[in-house]
PDB file of C-alpha atoms in Angstrom:
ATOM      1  CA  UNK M1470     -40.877  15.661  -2.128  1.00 51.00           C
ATOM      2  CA  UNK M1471     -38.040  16.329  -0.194  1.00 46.00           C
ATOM      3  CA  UNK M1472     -34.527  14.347  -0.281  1.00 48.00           C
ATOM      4  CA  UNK M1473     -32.611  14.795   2.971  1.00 45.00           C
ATOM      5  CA  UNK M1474     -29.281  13.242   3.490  1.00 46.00           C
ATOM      6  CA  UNK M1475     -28.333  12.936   7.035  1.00 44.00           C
ATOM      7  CA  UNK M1476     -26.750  11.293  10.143  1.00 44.00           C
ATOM      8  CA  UNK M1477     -29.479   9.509  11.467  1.00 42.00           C
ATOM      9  CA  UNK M1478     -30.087   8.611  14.091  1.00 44.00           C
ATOM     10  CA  UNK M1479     -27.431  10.585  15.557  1.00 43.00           C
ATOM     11  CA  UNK M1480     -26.100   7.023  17.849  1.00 43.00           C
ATOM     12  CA  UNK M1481     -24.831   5.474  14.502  1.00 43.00           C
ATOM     13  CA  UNK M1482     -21.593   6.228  14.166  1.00 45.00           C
ATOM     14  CA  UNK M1483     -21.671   8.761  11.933  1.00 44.00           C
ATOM     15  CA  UNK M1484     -22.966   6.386   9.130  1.00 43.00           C
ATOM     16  CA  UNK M1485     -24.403   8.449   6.322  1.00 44.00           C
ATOM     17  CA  UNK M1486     -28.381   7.350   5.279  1.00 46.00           C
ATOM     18  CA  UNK M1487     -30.626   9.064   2.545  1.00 47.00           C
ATOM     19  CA  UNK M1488     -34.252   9.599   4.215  1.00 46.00           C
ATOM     20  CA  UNK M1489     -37.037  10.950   1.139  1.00 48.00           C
ATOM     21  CA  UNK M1490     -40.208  12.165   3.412  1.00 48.00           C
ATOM     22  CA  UNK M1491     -42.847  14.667   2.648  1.00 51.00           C
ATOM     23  CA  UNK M1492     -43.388  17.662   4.489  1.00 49.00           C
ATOM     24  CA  UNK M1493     -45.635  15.983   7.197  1.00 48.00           C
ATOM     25  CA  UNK M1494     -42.897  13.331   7.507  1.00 46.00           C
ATOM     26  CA  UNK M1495     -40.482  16.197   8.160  1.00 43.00           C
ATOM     27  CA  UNK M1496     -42.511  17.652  10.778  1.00 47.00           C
ATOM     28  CA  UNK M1497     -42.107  13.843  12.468  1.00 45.00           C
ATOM     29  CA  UNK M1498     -38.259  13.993  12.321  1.00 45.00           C
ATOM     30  CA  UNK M1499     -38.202  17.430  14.083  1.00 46.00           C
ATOM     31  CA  UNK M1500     -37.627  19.744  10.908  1.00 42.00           C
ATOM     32  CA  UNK M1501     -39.888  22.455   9.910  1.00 42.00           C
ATOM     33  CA  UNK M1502     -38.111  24.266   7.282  1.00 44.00           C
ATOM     34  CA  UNK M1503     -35.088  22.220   6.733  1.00 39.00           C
ATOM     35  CA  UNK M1504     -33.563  24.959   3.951  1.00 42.00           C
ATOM     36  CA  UNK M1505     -33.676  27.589   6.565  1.00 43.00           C
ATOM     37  CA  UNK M1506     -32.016  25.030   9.653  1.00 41.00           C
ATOM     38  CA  UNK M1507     -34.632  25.595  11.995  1.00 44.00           C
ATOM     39  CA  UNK M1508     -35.432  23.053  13.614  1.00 40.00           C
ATOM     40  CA  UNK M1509     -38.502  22.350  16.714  1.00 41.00           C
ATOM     41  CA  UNK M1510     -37.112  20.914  20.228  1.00 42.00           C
ATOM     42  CA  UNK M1511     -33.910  20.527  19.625  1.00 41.00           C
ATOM     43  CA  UNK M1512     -31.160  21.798  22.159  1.00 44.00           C
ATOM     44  CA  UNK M1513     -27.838  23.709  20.862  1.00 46.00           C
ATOM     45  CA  UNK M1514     -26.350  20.609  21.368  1.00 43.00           C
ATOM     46  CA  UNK M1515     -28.300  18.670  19.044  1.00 41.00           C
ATOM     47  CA  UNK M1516     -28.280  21.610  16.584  1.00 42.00           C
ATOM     48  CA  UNK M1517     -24.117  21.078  16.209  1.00 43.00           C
ATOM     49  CA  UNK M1518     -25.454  17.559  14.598  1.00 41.00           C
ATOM     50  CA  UNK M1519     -26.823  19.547  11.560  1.00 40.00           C
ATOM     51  CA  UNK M1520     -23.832  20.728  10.388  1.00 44.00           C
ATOM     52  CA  UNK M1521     -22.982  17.538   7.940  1.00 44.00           C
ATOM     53  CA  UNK M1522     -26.381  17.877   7.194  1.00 39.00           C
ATOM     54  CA  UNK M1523     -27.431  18.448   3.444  1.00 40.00           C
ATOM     55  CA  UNK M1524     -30.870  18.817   2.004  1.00 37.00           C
ATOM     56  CA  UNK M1525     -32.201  19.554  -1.457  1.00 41.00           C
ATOM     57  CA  UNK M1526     -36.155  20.479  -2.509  1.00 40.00           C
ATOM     58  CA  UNK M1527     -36.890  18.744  -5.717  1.00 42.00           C
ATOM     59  CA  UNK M1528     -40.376  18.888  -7.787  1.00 43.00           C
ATOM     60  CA  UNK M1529     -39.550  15.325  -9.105  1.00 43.00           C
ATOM     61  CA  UNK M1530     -40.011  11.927  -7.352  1.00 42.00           C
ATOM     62  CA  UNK M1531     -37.551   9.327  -7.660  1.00 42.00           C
ATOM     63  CA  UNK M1532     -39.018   6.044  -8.029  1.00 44.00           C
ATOM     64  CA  UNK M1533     -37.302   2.527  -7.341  1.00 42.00           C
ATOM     65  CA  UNK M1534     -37.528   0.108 -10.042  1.00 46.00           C
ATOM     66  CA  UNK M1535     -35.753  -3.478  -9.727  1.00 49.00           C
ATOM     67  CA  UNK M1536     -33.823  -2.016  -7.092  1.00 46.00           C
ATOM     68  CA  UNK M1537     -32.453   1.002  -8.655  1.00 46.00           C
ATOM     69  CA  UNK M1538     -32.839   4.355  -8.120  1.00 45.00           C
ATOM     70  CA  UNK M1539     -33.945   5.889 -11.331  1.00 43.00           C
ATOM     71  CA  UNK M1540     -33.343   9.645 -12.500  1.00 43.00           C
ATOM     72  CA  UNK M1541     -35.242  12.483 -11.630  1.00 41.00           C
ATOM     73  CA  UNK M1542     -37.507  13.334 -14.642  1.00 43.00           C
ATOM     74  CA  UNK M1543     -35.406  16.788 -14.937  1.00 43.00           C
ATOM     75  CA  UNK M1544     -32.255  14.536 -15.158  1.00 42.00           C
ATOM     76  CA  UNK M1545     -30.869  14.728 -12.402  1.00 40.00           C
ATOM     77  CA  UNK M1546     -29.374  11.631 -10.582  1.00 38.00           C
ATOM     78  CA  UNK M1547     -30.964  10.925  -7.135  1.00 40.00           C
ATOM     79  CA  UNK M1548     -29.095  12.080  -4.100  1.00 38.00           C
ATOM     80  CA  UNK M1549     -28.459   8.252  -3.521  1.00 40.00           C
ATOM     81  CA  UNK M1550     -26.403   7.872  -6.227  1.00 42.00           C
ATOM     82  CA  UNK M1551     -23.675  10.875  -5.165  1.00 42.00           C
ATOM     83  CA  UNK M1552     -23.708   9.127  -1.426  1.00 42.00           C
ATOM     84  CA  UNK M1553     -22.497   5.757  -3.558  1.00 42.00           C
ATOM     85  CA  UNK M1554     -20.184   7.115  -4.961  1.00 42.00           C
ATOM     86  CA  UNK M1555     -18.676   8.695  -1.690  1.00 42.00           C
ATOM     87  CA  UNK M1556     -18.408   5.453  -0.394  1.00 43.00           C
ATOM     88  CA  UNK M1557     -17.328   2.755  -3.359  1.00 43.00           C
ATOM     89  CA  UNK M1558     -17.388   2.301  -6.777  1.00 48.00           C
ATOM     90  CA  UNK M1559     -20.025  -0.963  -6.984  1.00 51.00           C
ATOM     91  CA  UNK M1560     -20.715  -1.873  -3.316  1.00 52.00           C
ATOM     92  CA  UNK M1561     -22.941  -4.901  -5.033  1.00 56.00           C
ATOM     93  CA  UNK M1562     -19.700  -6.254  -5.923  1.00 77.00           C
ATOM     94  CA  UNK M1563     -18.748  -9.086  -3.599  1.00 86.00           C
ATOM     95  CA  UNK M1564     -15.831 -11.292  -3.640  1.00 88.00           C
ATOM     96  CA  UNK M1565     -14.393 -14.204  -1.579  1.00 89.00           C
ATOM     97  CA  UNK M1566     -10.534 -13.899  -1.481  1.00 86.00           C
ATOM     98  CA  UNK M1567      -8.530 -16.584   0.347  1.00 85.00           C
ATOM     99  CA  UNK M1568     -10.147 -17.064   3.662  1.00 89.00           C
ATOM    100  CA  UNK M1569     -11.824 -13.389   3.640  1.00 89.00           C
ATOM    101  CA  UNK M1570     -16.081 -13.841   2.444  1.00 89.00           C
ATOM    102  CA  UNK M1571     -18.292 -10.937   1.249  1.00 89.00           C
ATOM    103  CA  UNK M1572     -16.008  -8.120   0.321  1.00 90.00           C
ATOM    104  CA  UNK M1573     -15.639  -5.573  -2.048  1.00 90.00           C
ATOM    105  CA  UNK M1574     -13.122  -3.052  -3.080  1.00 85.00           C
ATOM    106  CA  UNK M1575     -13.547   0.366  -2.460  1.00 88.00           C
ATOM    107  CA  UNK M1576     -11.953   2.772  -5.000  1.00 89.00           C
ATOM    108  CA  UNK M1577     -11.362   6.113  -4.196  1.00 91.00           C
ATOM    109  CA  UNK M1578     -10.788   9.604  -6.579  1.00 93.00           C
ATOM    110  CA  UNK M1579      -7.648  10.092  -5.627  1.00 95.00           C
ATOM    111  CA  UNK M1580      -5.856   7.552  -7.215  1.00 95.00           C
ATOM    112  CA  UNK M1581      -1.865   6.743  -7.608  1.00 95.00           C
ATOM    113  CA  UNK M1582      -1.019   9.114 -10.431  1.00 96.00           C
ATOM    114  CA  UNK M1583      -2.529  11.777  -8.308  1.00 96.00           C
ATOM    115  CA  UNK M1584      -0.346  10.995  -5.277  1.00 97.00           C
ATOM    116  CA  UNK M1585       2.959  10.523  -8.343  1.00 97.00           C
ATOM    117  CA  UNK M1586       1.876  14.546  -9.666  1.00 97.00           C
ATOM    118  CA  UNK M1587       2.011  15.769  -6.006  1.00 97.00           C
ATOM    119  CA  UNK M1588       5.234  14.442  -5.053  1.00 97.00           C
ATOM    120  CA  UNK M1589       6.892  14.424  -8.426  1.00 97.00           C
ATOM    121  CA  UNK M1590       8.428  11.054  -8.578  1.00 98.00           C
ATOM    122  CA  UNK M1591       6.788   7.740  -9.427  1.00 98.00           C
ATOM    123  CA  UNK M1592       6.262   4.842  -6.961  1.00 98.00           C
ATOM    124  CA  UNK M1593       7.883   1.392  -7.251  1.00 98.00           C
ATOM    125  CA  UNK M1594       9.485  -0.802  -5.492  1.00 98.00           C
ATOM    126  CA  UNK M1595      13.191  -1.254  -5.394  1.00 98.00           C
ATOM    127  CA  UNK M1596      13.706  -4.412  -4.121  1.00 98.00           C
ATOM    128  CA  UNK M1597      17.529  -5.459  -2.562  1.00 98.00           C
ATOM    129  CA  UNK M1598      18.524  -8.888  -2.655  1.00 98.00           C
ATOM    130  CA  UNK M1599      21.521 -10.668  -1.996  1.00 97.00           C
ATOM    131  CA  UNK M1600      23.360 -12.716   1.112  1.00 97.00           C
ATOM    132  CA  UNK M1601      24.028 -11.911   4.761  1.00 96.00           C
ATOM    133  CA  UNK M1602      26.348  -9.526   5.083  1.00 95.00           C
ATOM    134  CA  UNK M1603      26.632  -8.527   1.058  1.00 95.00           C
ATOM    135  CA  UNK M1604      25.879  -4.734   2.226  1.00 95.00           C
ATOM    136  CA  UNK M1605      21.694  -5.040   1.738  1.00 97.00           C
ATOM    137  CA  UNK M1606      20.266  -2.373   4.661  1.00 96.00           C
ATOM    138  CA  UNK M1607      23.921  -0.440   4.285  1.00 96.00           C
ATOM    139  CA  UNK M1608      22.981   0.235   0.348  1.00 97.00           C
ATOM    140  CA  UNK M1609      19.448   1.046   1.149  1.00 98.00           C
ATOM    141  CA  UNK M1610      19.768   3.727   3.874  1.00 97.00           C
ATOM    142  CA  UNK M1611      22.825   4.929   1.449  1.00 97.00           C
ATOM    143  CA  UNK M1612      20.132   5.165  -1.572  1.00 98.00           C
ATOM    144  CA  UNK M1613      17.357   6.576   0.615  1.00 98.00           C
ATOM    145  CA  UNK M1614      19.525   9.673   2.086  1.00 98.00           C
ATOM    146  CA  UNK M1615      20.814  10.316  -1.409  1.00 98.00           C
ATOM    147  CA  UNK M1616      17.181   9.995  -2.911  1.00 98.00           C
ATOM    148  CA  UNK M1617      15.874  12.545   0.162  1.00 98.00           C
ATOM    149  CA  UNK M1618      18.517  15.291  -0.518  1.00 97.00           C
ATOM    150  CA  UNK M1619      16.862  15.172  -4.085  1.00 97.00           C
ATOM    151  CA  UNK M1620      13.781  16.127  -2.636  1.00 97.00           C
ATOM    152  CA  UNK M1621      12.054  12.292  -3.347  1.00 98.00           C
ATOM    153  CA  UNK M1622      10.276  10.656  -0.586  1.00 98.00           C
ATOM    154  CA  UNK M1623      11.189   6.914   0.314  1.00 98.00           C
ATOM    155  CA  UNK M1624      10.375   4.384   2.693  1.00 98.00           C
ATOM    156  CA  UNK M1625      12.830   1.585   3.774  1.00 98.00           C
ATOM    157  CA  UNK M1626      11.582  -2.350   4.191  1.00 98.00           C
ATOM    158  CA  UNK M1627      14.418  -3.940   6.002  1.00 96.00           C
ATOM    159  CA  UNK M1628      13.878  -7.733   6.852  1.00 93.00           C
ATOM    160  CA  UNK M1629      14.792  -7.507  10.424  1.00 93.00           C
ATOM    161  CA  UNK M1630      12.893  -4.775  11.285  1.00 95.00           C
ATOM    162  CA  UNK M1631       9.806  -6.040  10.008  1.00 96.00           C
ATOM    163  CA  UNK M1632      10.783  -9.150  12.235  1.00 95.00           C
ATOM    164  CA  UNK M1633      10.136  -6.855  14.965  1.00 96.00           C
ATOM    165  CA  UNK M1634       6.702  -6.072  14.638  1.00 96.00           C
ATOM    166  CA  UNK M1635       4.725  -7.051  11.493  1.00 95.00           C
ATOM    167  CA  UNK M1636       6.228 -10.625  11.178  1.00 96.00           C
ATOM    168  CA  UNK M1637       6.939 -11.715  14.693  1.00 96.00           C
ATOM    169  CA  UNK M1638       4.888 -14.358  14.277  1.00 97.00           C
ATOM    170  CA  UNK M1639       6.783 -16.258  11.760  1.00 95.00           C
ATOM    171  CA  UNK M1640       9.989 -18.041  11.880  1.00 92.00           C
ATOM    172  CA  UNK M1641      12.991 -18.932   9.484  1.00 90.00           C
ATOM    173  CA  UNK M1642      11.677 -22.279   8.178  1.00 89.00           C
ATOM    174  CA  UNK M1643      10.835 -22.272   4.110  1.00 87.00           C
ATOM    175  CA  UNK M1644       7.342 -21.945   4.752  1.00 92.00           C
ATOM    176  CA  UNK M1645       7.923 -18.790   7.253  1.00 94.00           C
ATOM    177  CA  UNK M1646      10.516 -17.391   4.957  1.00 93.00           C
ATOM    178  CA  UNK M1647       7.747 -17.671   1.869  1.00 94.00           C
ATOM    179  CA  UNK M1648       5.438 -15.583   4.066  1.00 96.00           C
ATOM    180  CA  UNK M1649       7.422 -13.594   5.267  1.00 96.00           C
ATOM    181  CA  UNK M1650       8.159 -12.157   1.701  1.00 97.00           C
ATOM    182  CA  UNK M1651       4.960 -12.201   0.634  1.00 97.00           C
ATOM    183  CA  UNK M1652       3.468  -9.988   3.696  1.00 98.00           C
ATOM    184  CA  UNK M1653       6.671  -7.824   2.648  1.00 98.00           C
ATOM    185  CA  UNK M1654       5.816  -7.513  -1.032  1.00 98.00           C
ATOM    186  CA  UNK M1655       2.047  -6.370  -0.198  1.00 98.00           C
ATOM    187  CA  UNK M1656       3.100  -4.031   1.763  1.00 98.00           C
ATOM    188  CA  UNK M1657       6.007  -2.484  -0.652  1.00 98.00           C
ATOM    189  CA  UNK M1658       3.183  -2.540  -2.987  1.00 98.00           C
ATOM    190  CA  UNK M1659       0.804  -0.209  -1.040  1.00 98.00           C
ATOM    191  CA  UNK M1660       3.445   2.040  -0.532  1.00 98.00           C
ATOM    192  CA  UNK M1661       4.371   2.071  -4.065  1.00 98.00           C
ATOM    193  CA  UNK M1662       0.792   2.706  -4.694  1.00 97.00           C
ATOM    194  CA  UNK M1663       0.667   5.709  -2.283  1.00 97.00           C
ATOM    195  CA  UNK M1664       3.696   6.993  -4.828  1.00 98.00           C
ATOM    196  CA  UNK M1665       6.475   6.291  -2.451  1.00 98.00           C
ATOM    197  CA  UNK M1666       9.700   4.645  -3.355  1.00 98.00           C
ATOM    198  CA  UNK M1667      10.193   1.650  -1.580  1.00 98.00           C
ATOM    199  CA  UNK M1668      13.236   0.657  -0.904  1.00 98.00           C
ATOM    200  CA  UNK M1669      12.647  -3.346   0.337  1.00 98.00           C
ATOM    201  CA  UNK M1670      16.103  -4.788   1.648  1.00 97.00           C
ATOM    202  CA  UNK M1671      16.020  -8.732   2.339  1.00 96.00           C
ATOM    203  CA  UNK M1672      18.051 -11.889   1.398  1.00 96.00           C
ATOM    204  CA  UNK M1673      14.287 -13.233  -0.285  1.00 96.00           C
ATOM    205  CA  UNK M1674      16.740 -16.607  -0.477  1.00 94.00           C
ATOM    206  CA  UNK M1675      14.048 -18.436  -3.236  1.00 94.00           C
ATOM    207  CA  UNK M1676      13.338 -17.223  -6.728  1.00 96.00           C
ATOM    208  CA  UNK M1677       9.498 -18.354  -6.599  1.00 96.00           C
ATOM    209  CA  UNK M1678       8.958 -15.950  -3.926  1.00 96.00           C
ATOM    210  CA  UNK M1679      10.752 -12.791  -5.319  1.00 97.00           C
ATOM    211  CA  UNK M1680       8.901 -13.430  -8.660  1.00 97.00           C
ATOM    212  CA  UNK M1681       5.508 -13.326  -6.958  1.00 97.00           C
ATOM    213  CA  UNK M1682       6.385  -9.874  -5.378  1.00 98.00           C
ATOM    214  CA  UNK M1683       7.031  -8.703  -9.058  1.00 98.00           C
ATOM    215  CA  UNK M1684       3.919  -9.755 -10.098  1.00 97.00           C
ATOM    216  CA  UNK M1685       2.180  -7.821  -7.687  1.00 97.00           C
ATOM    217  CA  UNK M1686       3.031  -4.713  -8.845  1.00 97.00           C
ATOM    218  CA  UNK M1687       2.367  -3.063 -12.765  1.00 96.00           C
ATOM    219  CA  UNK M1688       5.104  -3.906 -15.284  1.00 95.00           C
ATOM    220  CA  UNK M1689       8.148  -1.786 -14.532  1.00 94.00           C
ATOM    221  CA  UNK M1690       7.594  -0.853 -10.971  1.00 97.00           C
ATOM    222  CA  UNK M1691       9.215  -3.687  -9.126  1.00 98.00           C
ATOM    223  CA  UNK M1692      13.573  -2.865  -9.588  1.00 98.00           C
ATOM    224  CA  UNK M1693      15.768  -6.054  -8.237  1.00 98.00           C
ATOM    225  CA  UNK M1694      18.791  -5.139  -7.499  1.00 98.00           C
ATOM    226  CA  UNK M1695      20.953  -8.534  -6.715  1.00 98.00           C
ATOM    227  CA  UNK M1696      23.979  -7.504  -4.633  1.00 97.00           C
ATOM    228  CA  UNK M1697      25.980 -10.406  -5.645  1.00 96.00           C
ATOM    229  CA  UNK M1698      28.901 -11.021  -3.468  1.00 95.00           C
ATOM    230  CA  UNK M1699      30.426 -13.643  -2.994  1.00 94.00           C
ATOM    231  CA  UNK M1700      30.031 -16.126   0.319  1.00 95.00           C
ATOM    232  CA  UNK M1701      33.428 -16.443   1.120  1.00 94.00           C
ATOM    233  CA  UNK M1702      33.353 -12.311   1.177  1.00 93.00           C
ATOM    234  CA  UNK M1703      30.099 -12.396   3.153  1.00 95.00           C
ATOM    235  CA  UNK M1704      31.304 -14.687   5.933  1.00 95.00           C
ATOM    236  CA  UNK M1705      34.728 -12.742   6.382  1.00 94.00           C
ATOM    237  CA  UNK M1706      32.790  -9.581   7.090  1.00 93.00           C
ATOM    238  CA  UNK M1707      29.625 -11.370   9.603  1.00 94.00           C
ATOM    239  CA  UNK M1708      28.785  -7.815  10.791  1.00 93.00           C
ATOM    240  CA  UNK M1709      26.260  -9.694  13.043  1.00 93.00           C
ATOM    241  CA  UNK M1710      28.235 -13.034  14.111  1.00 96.00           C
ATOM    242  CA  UNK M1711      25.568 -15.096  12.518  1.00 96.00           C
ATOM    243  CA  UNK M1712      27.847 -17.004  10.007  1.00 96.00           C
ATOM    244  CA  UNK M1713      30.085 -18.338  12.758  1.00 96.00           C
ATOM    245  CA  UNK M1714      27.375 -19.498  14.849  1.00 96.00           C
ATOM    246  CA  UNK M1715      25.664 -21.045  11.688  1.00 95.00           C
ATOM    247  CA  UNK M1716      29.018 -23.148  11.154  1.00 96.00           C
ATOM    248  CA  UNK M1717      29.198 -23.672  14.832  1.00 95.00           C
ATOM    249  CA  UNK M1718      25.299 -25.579  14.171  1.00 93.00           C
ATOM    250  CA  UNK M1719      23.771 -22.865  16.561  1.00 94.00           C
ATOM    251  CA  UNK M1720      21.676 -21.768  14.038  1.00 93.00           C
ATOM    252  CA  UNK M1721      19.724 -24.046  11.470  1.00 92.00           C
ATOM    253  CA  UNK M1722      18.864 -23.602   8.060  1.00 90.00           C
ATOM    254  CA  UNK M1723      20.998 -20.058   7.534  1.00 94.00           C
ATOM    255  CA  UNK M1724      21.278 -19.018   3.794  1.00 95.00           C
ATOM    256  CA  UNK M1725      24.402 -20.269   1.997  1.00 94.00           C
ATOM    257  CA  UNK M1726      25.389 -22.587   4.803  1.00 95.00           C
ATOM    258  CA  UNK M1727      23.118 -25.067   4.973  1.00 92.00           C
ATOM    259  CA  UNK M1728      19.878 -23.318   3.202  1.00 93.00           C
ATOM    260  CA  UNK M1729      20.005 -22.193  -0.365  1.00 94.00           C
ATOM    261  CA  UNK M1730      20.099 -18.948  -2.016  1.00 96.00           C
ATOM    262  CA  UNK M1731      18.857 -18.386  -5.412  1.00 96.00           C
ATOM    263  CA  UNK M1732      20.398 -15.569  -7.478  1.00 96.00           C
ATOM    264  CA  UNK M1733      18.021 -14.050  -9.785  1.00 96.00           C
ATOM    265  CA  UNK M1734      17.736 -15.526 -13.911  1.00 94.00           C
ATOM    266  CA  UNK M1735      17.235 -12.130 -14.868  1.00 91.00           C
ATOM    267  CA  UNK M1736      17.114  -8.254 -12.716  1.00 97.00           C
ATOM    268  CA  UNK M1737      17.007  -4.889 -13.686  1.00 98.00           C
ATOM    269  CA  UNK M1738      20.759  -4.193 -12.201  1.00 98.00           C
ATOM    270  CA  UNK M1739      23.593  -6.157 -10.718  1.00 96.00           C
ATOM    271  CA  UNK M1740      26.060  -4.854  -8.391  1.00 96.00           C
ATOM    272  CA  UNK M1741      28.426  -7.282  -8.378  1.00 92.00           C
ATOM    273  CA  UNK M1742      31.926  -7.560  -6.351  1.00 84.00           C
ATOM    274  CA  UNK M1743      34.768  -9.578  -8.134  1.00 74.00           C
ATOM    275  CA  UNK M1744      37.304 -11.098  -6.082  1.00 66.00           C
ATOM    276  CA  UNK M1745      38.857  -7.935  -3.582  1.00 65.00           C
ATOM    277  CA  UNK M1746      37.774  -5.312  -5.946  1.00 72.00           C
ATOM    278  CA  UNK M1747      34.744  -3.999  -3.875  1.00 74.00           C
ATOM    279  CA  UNK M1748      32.500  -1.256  -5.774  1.00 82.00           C
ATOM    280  CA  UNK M1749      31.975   1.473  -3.199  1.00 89.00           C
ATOM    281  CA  UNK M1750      28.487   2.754  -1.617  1.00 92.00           C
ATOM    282  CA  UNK M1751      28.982   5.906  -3.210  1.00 93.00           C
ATOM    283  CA  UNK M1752      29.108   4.433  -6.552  1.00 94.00           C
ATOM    284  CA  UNK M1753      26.531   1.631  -5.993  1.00 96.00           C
ATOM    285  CA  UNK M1754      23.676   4.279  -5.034  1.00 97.00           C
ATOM    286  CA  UNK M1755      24.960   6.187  -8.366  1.00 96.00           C
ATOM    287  CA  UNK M1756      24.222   3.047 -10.552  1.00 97.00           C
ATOM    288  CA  UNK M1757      20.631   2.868  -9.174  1.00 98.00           C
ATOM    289  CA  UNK M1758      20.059   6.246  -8.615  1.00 98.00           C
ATOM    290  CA  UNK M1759      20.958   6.774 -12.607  1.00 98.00           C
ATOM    291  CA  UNK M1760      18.639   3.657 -13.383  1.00 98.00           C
ATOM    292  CA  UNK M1761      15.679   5.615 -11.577  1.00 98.00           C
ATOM    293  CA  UNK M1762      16.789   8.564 -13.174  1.00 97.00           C
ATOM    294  CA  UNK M1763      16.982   7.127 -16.764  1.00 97.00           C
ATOM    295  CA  UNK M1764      13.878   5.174 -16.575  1.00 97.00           C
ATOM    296  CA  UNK M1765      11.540   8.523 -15.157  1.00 97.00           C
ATOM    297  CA  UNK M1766      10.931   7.154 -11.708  1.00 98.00           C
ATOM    298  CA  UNK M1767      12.508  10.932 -10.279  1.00 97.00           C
ATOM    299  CA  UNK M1768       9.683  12.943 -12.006  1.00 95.00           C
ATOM    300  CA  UNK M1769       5.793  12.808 -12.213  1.00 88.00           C
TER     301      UNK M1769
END
């Protein structure tokens, strides 16, 4: 019995199938001694196709029983088996998630530790929160240039420039704002899973919503860092003009004016500004840099 493993038929799209034929059968599919590659009536062309190509001569027959493949009598698992794994870990594994039918999860042997041992750091997700104008995307492309001269690689999330692509669709009503954070916090946590540090930076206005992006992620990788200052503060500085057009009823439902914000019950770090005294960047980046530090995020 021979096992060959091959693209076949070559229009397929590359899609990898397991063929067991005996030598006659072989003859059929154009091979006549498929350990030595030569092969009857094929061009040059069609011998390039061979090159993914494995084969194996085995004494033993494998034998399908309730729809397994079972071992080779000299213990060796059928080619079948190694293809499987190649391509998930239980493709009989089928799930209906939300509005998605008949999937599975794939897993994969490099996993996130791996990624966390080749770039020496560990991903998470620090996630900025705080209102208009409190210094959010300021802080975060001060924390990411300090964590890059340190040699760790980061990725900024800013809420308006996800508003420019990813969540264009979606507008600043409650409902919007809920999915927009939540289409956020998956993707902060895939990037934390690829062992990045995220750096998310976002007003995230409700507490409901913030929570639900923490429990996405493993205890202990999701940071908030509530940049609490104070409206009054936040309106003087409107870097973008929104406040005044917000109290000029131009814009509808703005946080703090006439939408809510909810300040977090409990984060890992305030940075908080008390009445004129205003904590610089430098030293702000310090206090989470030191957190990340403390807590082993900067090695693997």
């Amino acid at each position: 019995m021979s096992v060959v493993q091959a693209l076949y038929p070559p229009c397929c799209c590359g899609i990898l199938q397991i063929v067991e034929c005996g030598h006659s059968a072989m003859e059929k599919l154009g091979f006549t001694n498929f350990c030595g590659i030569d092969a009857i009536g094929i061009s040059r062309k069609r011998k390039s196709l061979l090159k993914p190509i494995m084969a194996k001569e085995d004494d033993g027959a494998s034998r399908i029983e309730d729809g397994h493949q079972v071992k080779k009598p000299n213990g060796l698992t059928p080619l079948a088996n190694h293809s499987a794994a190649l391509f998930g870990k239980n493709l009989s594994e089928m799930s209906n998630i939300g509005n998605s039918m008949n999937i599975c999860w794939h897993e994969c042997p490099i996993q996130k530790l791996d990624r966390e041992h080749l770039l020496q750091q560990k991903g998470c997700v620090i996630w900025l929160t705080g209102l208009s104008g409190s210094g959010k995307s300021t802080l975060a492309c001060f924390l990411s240039r300090s964590l890059h001269s340190r040699g760790k690689l980061t990725y900024i999330l800013d809420g308006d420039n996800i508003r420019h692509g990813l969540n264009r669709d979606l507008s600043f009503r409650a409902e919007d704002r809920s999915e927009n954070i939540r289409r956020i916090g998956e993707v902060a946590k895939l990037l934390a899973d690829a062992g990045l540090i995220c750096i998310a930076s976002l007003i995230s206005p409700y507490r409901k919503d913030r929570d639900a992006c923490r429990a996405l992620l493993p205890e202990g990788n999701f940071i908030e860092v509530f940049i609490d200052v104070p409206l009054e503060v936040c309106e003087a500085r409107d870097p973008k003009g929104l406040y005044k057009l917000a109290r000029a009823g131009k814009i509808k439902g703005f946080t703090g004016i006439d939408d809510p914000y909810e300040p977090p019950y409990s984060c890992e770090i305030v940075l908080e500004q008390k009445g004129s005294e205003c904590t610089s960047l430098g030293d702000m980046t310090e206090i989470v840099i030191s957190y990340l530090d403390k807590n082993g995020y900067l090695r693997a």
